[in-house]
Amino acid sequence: MEKLNLKQILSVSLTLFAIFFGAGNMIFPPAMGQLAGTNYFSALIGFILTDAGIAILGVTAVVLVGNSMSDLGALISKKFALILSVGVYLLIGPLFALPRTGSVSFELAALPYINTDYKMLFSLLFTGAFFGITYYLSSNPNKIVDIVGKYLTPFLLLSILAIFIATIVNINTDGGGSVLGNAAMPKDKYVAIPLFQGMIEGYNALDGPAGLAFAIIVINAIKNYGIKEKKNIAKYTILSGLGAAFFLAVVYFMLTYVGARTMIPFENGGALLHSVTSHLFGGVGGVILGIAVLFACLTTSIGLTTSFSDYFHTILPNTSYKKIAAIVCVFSFIISNVGLSQLIEISLPILIMIYPVTVSLILLSFCKKLIKTKRSVYILGMLFTFAASFINGLDSAGIQIAFISNAVHHLPFYDLSLGWIMPFMFGSLLGFLPIFEFMNKHNGQLETM
């Protein structure tokens, strides 16, 4: 009988946790905690739902329909599967996640120790070196990558635990000084809708789309333990995913709590963490945290560059792996120098557009037996979802489209950034109507969509 013991399940869970835990997971919870104040726990629940929750749902969806993200996209068509894969790899690669590793490293490891008058110059030099090393190690695999990944991630987690415990002790003993104190009153949307605003913040970590790409890693890890039957692979993938979600939730709680107890406002979570660490442990604390984050981000950067280059080399075989890696690193270097706060501001509207579409496909995949071969259900469900989420994304960027924006604003839950739910349900049900039978029978037409 195929079976994994608790130690093996824990091992896969920690592997999945380490894959998901990157630069964004460090900086967004503390920033959210400070804005949420006394409502930090509600915001935290929302963050976990859209970060770890969607990520684990994505991993589960992939294992239930096949072995990779392409199998999930193939529920609609092979061409869509390609578009989905390319889109996800761009999101977790050079468009957002990869440049952020350079930005976070600079903000935590270098910015506190330089003259801000020369911030851009130092940022260019630092991120240039960062992505130069990324390219070298991605092109020339070396044991140092495994060593950094093996020892720096646990060290980083121990650092977070130390900051969390020190925050509690510091507040209880001397009031926290000028940096730490009791949670303040919530600000902005965290006053009225902390749970839903936390859900929006969860988009930023990018773990939702990443779950689709990383599912194959978990599936292979479970297969390496001798599990061959599909139902058992699905079972242990889900169990490992829940374990990873638990570890992520614990770390998010500690980081959010620290942010909620921080009195001085900061531009972003990176600056907040450095200030709190320096306050609690002196100058050496900030240095140690900066170095740990630097190497952890470097490991993430190398992993993302490698996976991105591997994938695109398979679909562009005439372009060498090294050339793709070089292009990715140069592009990420350029994007990373817009600044961490600006990068977050630019990426959020796009993520608000993309995330609901990803979620709609994941949810529909769980209804595969009911939908059967009716591809129109997937297509219309996702199209209606995108129509609503696209307007929502434009709104978040401050762009209005006359009567269209006004009409969409009347959708249920729109003020909670969940206006896509009703269009998703309507489009999906519409796809069952016989009038759309041609979508289900003529795969050639689907391939052109």
Tab-separated table of N, CA and C in Angstrom, residues 331-434:
chain	number	residue	atom	x	y	z
A	331	PHE	N	16.556	42.855	-17.881
A	331	PHE	CA	15.219	43.447	-17.758
A	331	PHE	C	14.849	43.641	-16.288
A	332	SER	N	15.109	42.630	-15.459
A	332	SER	CA	14.793	42.709	-14.030
A	332	SER	C	15.614	43.795	-13.349
A	333	PHE	N	16.865	43.952	-13.767
A	333	PHE	CA	17.731	45.014	-13.240
A	333	PHE	C	17.114	46.388	-13.510
A	334	ILE	N	16.612	46.580	-14.708
A	334	ILE	CA	16.007	47.872	-15.063
A	334	ILE	C	14.746	48.125	-14.241
A	335	ILE	N	13.861	47.128	-14.189
A	335	ILE	CA	12.592	47.288	-13.475
A	335	ILE	C	12.814	47.477	-11.976
A	336	SER	N	13.799	46.791	-11.408
A	336	SER	CA	14.025	46.858	-9.959
A	336	SER	C	14.408	48.255	-9.495
A	337	ASN	N	14.896	49.095	-10.413
A	337	ASN	CA	15.346	50.428	-10.020
A	337	ASN	C	14.265	51.495	-10.062
A	338	VAL	N	13.016	51.078	-10.272
A	338	VAL	CA	11.935	52.049	-10.117
A	338	VAL	C	11.634	52.272	-8.636
A	339	GLY	N	12.179	51.410	-7.774
A	339	GLY	CA	11.958	51.542	-6.334
A	339	GLY	C	10.907	50.570	-5.855
A	340	LEU	N	11.085	50.072	-4.636
A	340	LEU	CA	10.188	49.052	-4.095
A	340	LEU	C	8.748	49.550	-3.990
A	341	SER	N	8.557	50.728	-3.405
A	341	SER	CA	7.205	51.263	-3.225
A	341	SER	C	6.528	51.512	-4.561
A	342	GLN	N	7.275	52.049	-5.522
A	342	GLN	CA	6.719	52.312	-6.846
A	342	GLN	C	6.385	51.008	-7.570
A	343	LEU	N	7.229	50.000	-7.387
A	343	LEU	CA	7.002	48.694	-8.003
A	343	LEU	C	5.709	48.077	-7.485
A	344	ILE	N	5.482	48.203	-6.185
A	344	ILE	CA	4.258	47.684	-5.573
A	344	ILE	C	3.042	48.432	-6.108
A	345	GLU	N	3.168	49.758	-6.209
A	345	GLU	CA	2.062	50.593	-6.684
A	345	GLU	C	1.682	50.275	-8.122
A	346	ILE	N	2.680	50.017	-8.954
A	346	ILE	CA	2.439	49.701	-10.363
A	346	ILE	C	1.832	48.311	-10.526
A	347	SER	N	2.309	47.362	-9.737
A	347	SER	CA	1.901	45.964	-9.926
A	347	SER	C	0.497	45.670	-9.433
A	348	LEU	N	0.024	46.382	-8.391
A	348	LEU	CA	-1.260	46.038	-7.781
A	348	LEU	C	-2.431	46.089	-8.756
A	349	PRO	N	-2.608	47.155	-9.562
A	349	PRO	CA	-3.743	47.154	-10.510
A	349	PRO	C	-3.722	45.961	-11.466
A	350	ILE	N	-2.538	45.588	-11.922
A	350	ILE	CA	-2.434	44.457	-12.846
A	350	ILE	C	-2.813	43.156	-12.133
A	351	LEU	N	-2.376	43.018	-10.894
A	351	LEU	CA	-2.700	41.804	-10.141
A	351	LEU	C	-4.196	41.721	-9.839
A	352	ILE	N	-4.834	42.881	-9.610
A	352	ILE	CA	-6.278	42.897	-9.375
A	352	ILE	C	-7.018	42.417	-10.622
A	353	MET	N	-6.445	42.689	-11.802
A	353	MET	CA	-7.049	42.209	-13.053
A	353	MET	C	-6.834	40.714	-13.255
A	354	ILE	N	-5.636	40.236	-12.931
A	354	ILE	CA	-5.240	38.865	-13.270
A	354	ILE	C	-5.704	37.830	-12.252
A	355	TYR	N	-5.606	38.154	-10.961
A	355	TYR	CA	-5.893	37.168	-9.916
A	355	TYR	C	-7.282	36.535	-10.033
A	356	PRO	N	-8.364	37.350	-10.194
A	356	PRO	CA	-9.699	36.728	-10.286
A	356	PRO	C	-9.834	35.754	-11.448
A	357	VAL	N	-9.162	36.043	-12.569
A	357	VAL	CA	-9.218	35.135	-13.718
A	357	VAL	C	-8.570	33.799	-13.359
A	358	THR	N	-7.425	33.878	-12.673
A	358	THR	CA	-6.740	32.655	-12.234
A	358	THR	C	-7.616	31.867	-11.268
A	359	VAL	N	-8.244	32.586	-10.327
A	359	VAL	CA	-9.099	31.927	-9.338
A	359	VAL	C	-10.298	31.273	-10.019
A	360	SER	N	-10.887	31.957	-11.004
A	360	SER	CA	-12.058	31.395	-11.689
A	360	SER	C	-11.719	30.091	-12.395
A	361	LEU	N	-10.539	30.028	-13.033
A	361	LEU	CA	-10.128	28.787	-13.693
A	361	LEU	C	-9.898	27.680	-12.669
A	362	ILE	N	-9.276	28.027	-11.552
A	362	ILE	CA	-9.024	27.042	-10.497
A	362	ILE	C	-10.342	26.487	-9.965
A	363	LEU	N	-11.295	27.384	-9.670
A	363	LEU	CA	-12.584	26.948	-9.127
A	363	LEU	C	-13.333	26.065	-10.123
A	364	LEU	N	-13.313	26.451	-11.391
A	364	LEU	CA	-14.018	25.656	-12.398
A	364	LEU	C	-13.372	24.285	-12.594
A	365	SER	N	-12.069	24.212	-12.375
A	365	SER	CA	-11.392	22.918	-12.542
A	365	SER	C	-11.887	21.887	-11.530
A	366	PHE	N	-12.358	22.364	-10.371
A	366	PHE	CA	-12.898	21.451	-9.365
A	366	PHE	C	-14.263	20.900	-9.788
A	367	CYS	N	-14.864	21.538	-10.790
A	367	CYS	CA	-16.169	21.086	-11.296
A	367	CYS	C	-16.013	20.350	-12.630
A	368	LYS	N	-14.831	19.834	-12.878
A	368	LYS	CA	-14.517	19.199	-14.163
A	368	LYS	C	-15.501	18.087	-14.511
A	369	LYS	N	-15.876	17.272	-13.545
A	369	LYS	CA	-16.791	16.159	-13.814
A	369	LYS	C	-18.171	16.663	-14.216
A	370	LEU	N	-18.590	17.773	-13.629
A	370	LEU	CA	-19.893	18.349	-13.971
A	370	LEU	C	-19.846	19.035	-15.336
A	371	ILE	N	-18.757	19.744	-15.610
A	371	ILE	CA	-18.627	20.504	-16.857
A	371	ILE	C	-18.367	19.579	-18.040
A	372	LYS	N	-17.636	18.501	-17.798
A	372	LYS	CA	-17.269	17.531	-18.833
A	372	LYS	C	-16.536	18.221	-19.979
A	373	THR	N	-17.077	18.156	-21.194
A	373	THR	CA	-16.369	18.731	-22.358
A	373	THR	C	-16.900	20.115	-22.743
A	374	LYS	N	-17.699	20.717	-21.900
A	374	LYS	CA	-18.294	22.020	-22.218
A	374	LYS	C	-17.275	23.141	-21.967
A	375	ARG	N	-16.383	23.340	-22.912
A	375	ARG	CA	-15.340	24.357	-22.765
A	375	ARG	C	-15.917	25.770	-22.684
A	376	SER	N	-17.121	25.952	-23.223
A	376	SER	CA	-17.747	27.277	-23.172
A	376	SER	C	-17.949	27.743	-21.727
A	377	VAL	N	-18.090	26.809	-20.790
A	377	VAL	CA	-18.243	27.172	-19.376
A	377	VAL	C	-16.973	27.862	-18.871
A	378	TYR	N	-15.831	27.263	-19.182
A	378	TYR	CA	-14.559	27.855	-18.776
A	378	TYR	C	-14.345	29.207	-19.460
A	379	ILE	N	-14.600	29.242	-20.775
A	379	ILE	CA	-14.315	30.446	-21.554
A	379	ILE	C	-15.167	31.619	-21.101
A	380	LEU	N	-16.486	31.419	-21.017
A	380	LEU	CA	-17.377	32.518	-20.651
A	380	LEU	C	-17.205	32.904	-19.182
A	381	GLY	N	-16.984	31.922	-18.330
A	381	GLY	CA	-16.747	32.238	-16.920
A	381	GLY	C	-15.548	33.140	-16.743
A	382	MET	N	-14.459	32.823	-17.454
A	382	MET	CA	-13.239	33.610	-17.341
A	382	MET	C	-13.361	34.959	-18.050
A	383	LEU	N	-14.071	35.014	-19.187
A	383	LEU	CA	-14.247	36.282	-19.902
A	383	LEU	C	-15.058	37.280	-19.077
A	384	PHE	N	-16.143	36.816	-18.487
A	384	PHE	CA	-16.971	37.697	-17.664
A	384	PHE	C	-16.202	38.144	-16.421
A	385	THR	N	-15.420	37.230	-15.873
A	385	THR	CA	-14.588	37.573	-14.716
A	385	THR	C	-13.591	38.658	-15.080
A	386	PHE	N	-12.922	38.480	-16.206
A	386	PHE	CA	-11.907	39.457	-16.616
A	386	PHE	C	-12.518	40.820	-16.902
A	387	ALA	N	-13.715	40.851	-17.477
A	387	ALA	CA	-14.371	42.131	-17.766
A	387	ALA	C	-14.546	42.947	-16.493
A	388	ALA	N	-14.997	42.288	-15.425
A	388	ALA	CA	-15.204	42.993	-14.152
A	388	ALA	C	-13.886	43.327	-13.470
A	389	SER	N	-12.958	42.372	-13.440
A	389	SER	CA	-11.686	42.604	-12.754
A	389	SER	C	-10.835	43.638	-13.492
A	390	PHE	N	-10.984	43.729	-14.821
A	390	PHE	CA	-10.239	44.722	-15.601
A	390	PHE	C	-10.653	46.133	-15.193
A	391	ILE	N	-11.958	46.364	-15.071
A	391	ILE	CA	-12.449	47.684	-14.632
A	391	ILE	C	-12.003	47.968	-13.206
A	392	ASN	N	-12.036	46.930	-12.358
A	392	ASN	CA	-11.594	47.086	-10.964
A	392	ASN	C	-10.125	47.468	-10.906
A	393	GLY	N	-9.309	46.836	-11.742
A	393	GLY	CA	-7.898	47.161	-11.782
A	393	GLY	C	-7.646	48.586	-12.236
A	394	LEU	N	-8.403	49.025	-13.255
A	394	LEU	CA	-8.276	50.408	-13.723
A	394	LEU	C	-8.675	51.388	-12.626
A	395	ASP	N	-9.743	51.052	-11.900
A	395	ASP	CA	-10.180	51.917	-10.790
A	395	ASP	C	-9.082	52.073	-9.749
A	396	SER	N	-8.422	50.965	-9.435
A	396	SER	CA	-7.365	51.013	-8.417
A	396	SER	C	-6.187	51.858	-8.879
A	397	ALA	N	-6.050	52.007	-10.207
A	397	ALA	CA	-4.990	52.848	-10.761
A	397	ALA	C	-5.469	54.283	-10.980
A	398	GLY	N	-6.731	54.555	-10.610
A	398	GLY	CA	-7.269	55.907	-10.754
A	398	GLY	C	-7.758	56.223	-12.150
A	399	ILE	N	-8.060	55.190	-12.948
A	399	ILE	CA	-8.521	55.391	-14.329
A	399	ILE	C	-10.003	55.017	-14.410
A	400	GLN	N	-10.825	55.927	-14.904
A	400	GLN	CA	-12.260	55.710	-15.037
A	400	GLN	C	-12.644	55.689	-16.514
A	401	ILE	N	-13.567	54.790	-16.891
A	401	ILE	CA	-14.067	54.732	-18.267
A	401	ILE	C	-15.557	55.085	-18.261
A	402	ALA	N	-15.835	56.320	-18.091
A	402	ALA	CA	-17.188	56.894	-18.161
A	402	ALA	C	-18.264	55.958	-17.622
A	403	PHE	N	-19.291	55.684	-18.463
A	403	PHE	CA	-20.462	54.933	-18.002
A	403	PHE	C	-20.144	53.483	-17.674
A	404	ILE	N	-19.059	52.911	-18.272
A	404	ILE	CA	-18.724	51.511	-18.011
A	404	ILE	C	-18.335	51.320	-16.549
A	405	SER	N	-17.463	52.201	-16.061
A	405	SER	CA	-17.040	52.116	-14.655
A	405	SER	C	-18.227	52.295	-13.726
A	406	ASN	N	-19.110	53.240	-14.045
A	406	ASN	CA	-20.286	53.479	-13.201
A	406	ASN	C	-21.199	52.263	-13.158
A	407	ALA	N	-21.361	51.591	-14.307
A	407	ALA	CA	-22.221	50.406	-14.351
A	407	ALA	C	-21.627	49.266	-13.531
A	408	VAL	N	-20.333	49.054	-13.667
A	408	VAL	CA	-19.673	47.966	-12.947
A	408	VAL	C	-19.691	48.212	-11.445
A	409	HIS	N	-19.668	49.481	-11.037
A	409	HIS	CA	-19.685	49.814	-9.613
A	409	HIS	C	-20.939	49.305	-8.911
A	410	HIS	N	-21.993	49.044	-9.665
A	410	HIS	CA	-23.240	48.565	-9.065
A	410	HIS	C	-23.243	47.053	-8.849
A	411	LEU	N	-22.197	46.384	-9.273
A	411	LEU	CA	-22.126	44.941	-9.048
A	411	LEU	C	-22.043	44.625	-7.562
A	412	PRO	N	-22.687	43.550	-7.120
A	412	PRO	CA	-22.568	43.151	-5.703
A	412	PRO	C	-21.103	42.916	-5.322
A	413	PHE	N	-20.726	43.368	-4.154
A	413	PHE	CA	-19.389	43.170	-3.565
A	413	PHE	C	-18.277	43.962	-4.275
A	414	TYR	N	-18.649	44.864	-5.199
A	414	TYR	CA	-17.606	45.581	-5.937
A	414	TYR	C	-16.745	46.422	-4.999
A	415	ASP	N	-17.375	47.043	-4.017
A	415	ASP	CA	-16.623	47.874	-3.072
A	415	ASP	C	-15.627	47.057	-2.258
A	416	LEU	N	-15.810	45.747	-2.254
A	416	LEU	CA	-14.900	44.859	-1.531
A	416	LEU	C	-13.873	44.246	-2.475
A	417	SER	N	-13.814	44.773	-3.702
A	417	SER	CA	-12.925	44.252	-4.762
A	417	SER	C	-13.257	42.807	-5.132
A	418	LEU	N	-14.524	42.458	-4.945
A	418	LEU	CA	-15.003	41.123	-5.301
A	418	LEU	C	-16.158	41.211	-6.296
A	419	GLY	N	-16.171	42.303	-7.069
A	419	GLY	CA	-17.247	42.495	-8.034
A	419	GLY	C	-17.259	41.472	-9.151
A	420	TRP	N	-16.170	40.701	-9.283
A	420	TRP	CA	-16.083	39.679	-10.346
A	420	TRP	C	-16.884	38.426	-10.032
A	421	ILE	N	-17.330	38.246	-8.795
A	421	ILE	CA	-17.977	36.992	-8.397
A	421	ILE	C	-19.263	36.741	-9.172
A	422	MET	N	-20.162	37.743	-9.215
A	422	MET	CA	-21.429	37.555	-9.916
A	422	MET	C	-21.234	37.376	-11.428
A	423	PRO	N	-20.384	38.193	-12.084
A	423	PRO	CA	-20.120	37.943	-13.512
A	423	PRO	C	-19.539	36.551	-13.760
A	424	PHE	N	-18.682	36.091	-12.863
A	424	PHE	CA	-18.100	34.751	-12.994
A	424	PHE	C	-19.191	33.682	-12.953
A	425	MET	N	-20.095	33.803	-11.996
A	425	MET	CA	-21.171	32.820	-11.878
A	425	MET	C	-22.107	32.888	-13.086
A	426	PHE	N	-22.434	34.116	-13.515
A	426	PHE	CA	-23.329	34.283	-14.664
A	426	PHE	C	-22.694	33.715	-15.938
A	427	GLY	N	-21.440	34.061	-16.191
A	427	GLY	CA	-20.756	33.580	-17.388
A	427	GLY	C	-20.622	32.069	-17.405
A	428	SER	N	-20.301	31.491	-16.246
A	428	SER	CA	-20.142	30.035	-16.163
A	428	SER	C	-21.462	29.320	-16.448
A	429	LEU	N	-22.559	29.819	-15.860
A	429	LEU	CA	-23.869	29.208	-16.099
A	429	LEU	C	-24.306	29.401	-17.544
A	430	LEU	N	-23.975	30.558	-18.104
A	430	LEU	CA	-24.312	30.834	-19.494
A	430	LEU	C	-23.639	29.823	-20.425
A	431	GLY	N	-22.442	29.392	-20.041
A	431	GLY	CA	-21.693	28.453	-20.861
A	431	GLY	C	-22.345	27.095	-21.000
A	432	PHE	N	-23.316	26.785	-20.121
A	432	PHE	CA	-24.014	25.498	-20.200
A	432	PHE	C	-25.126	25.507	-21.248
A	433	LEU	N	-25.520	26.700	-21.733
A	433	LEU	CA	-26.636	26.778	-22.670
A	433	LEU	C	-26.285	26.109	-24.000
A	434	PRO	N	-27.266	25.453	-24.623
A	434	PRO	CA	-27.013	24.744	-25.893
A	434	PRO	C	-26.522	25.668	-27.005
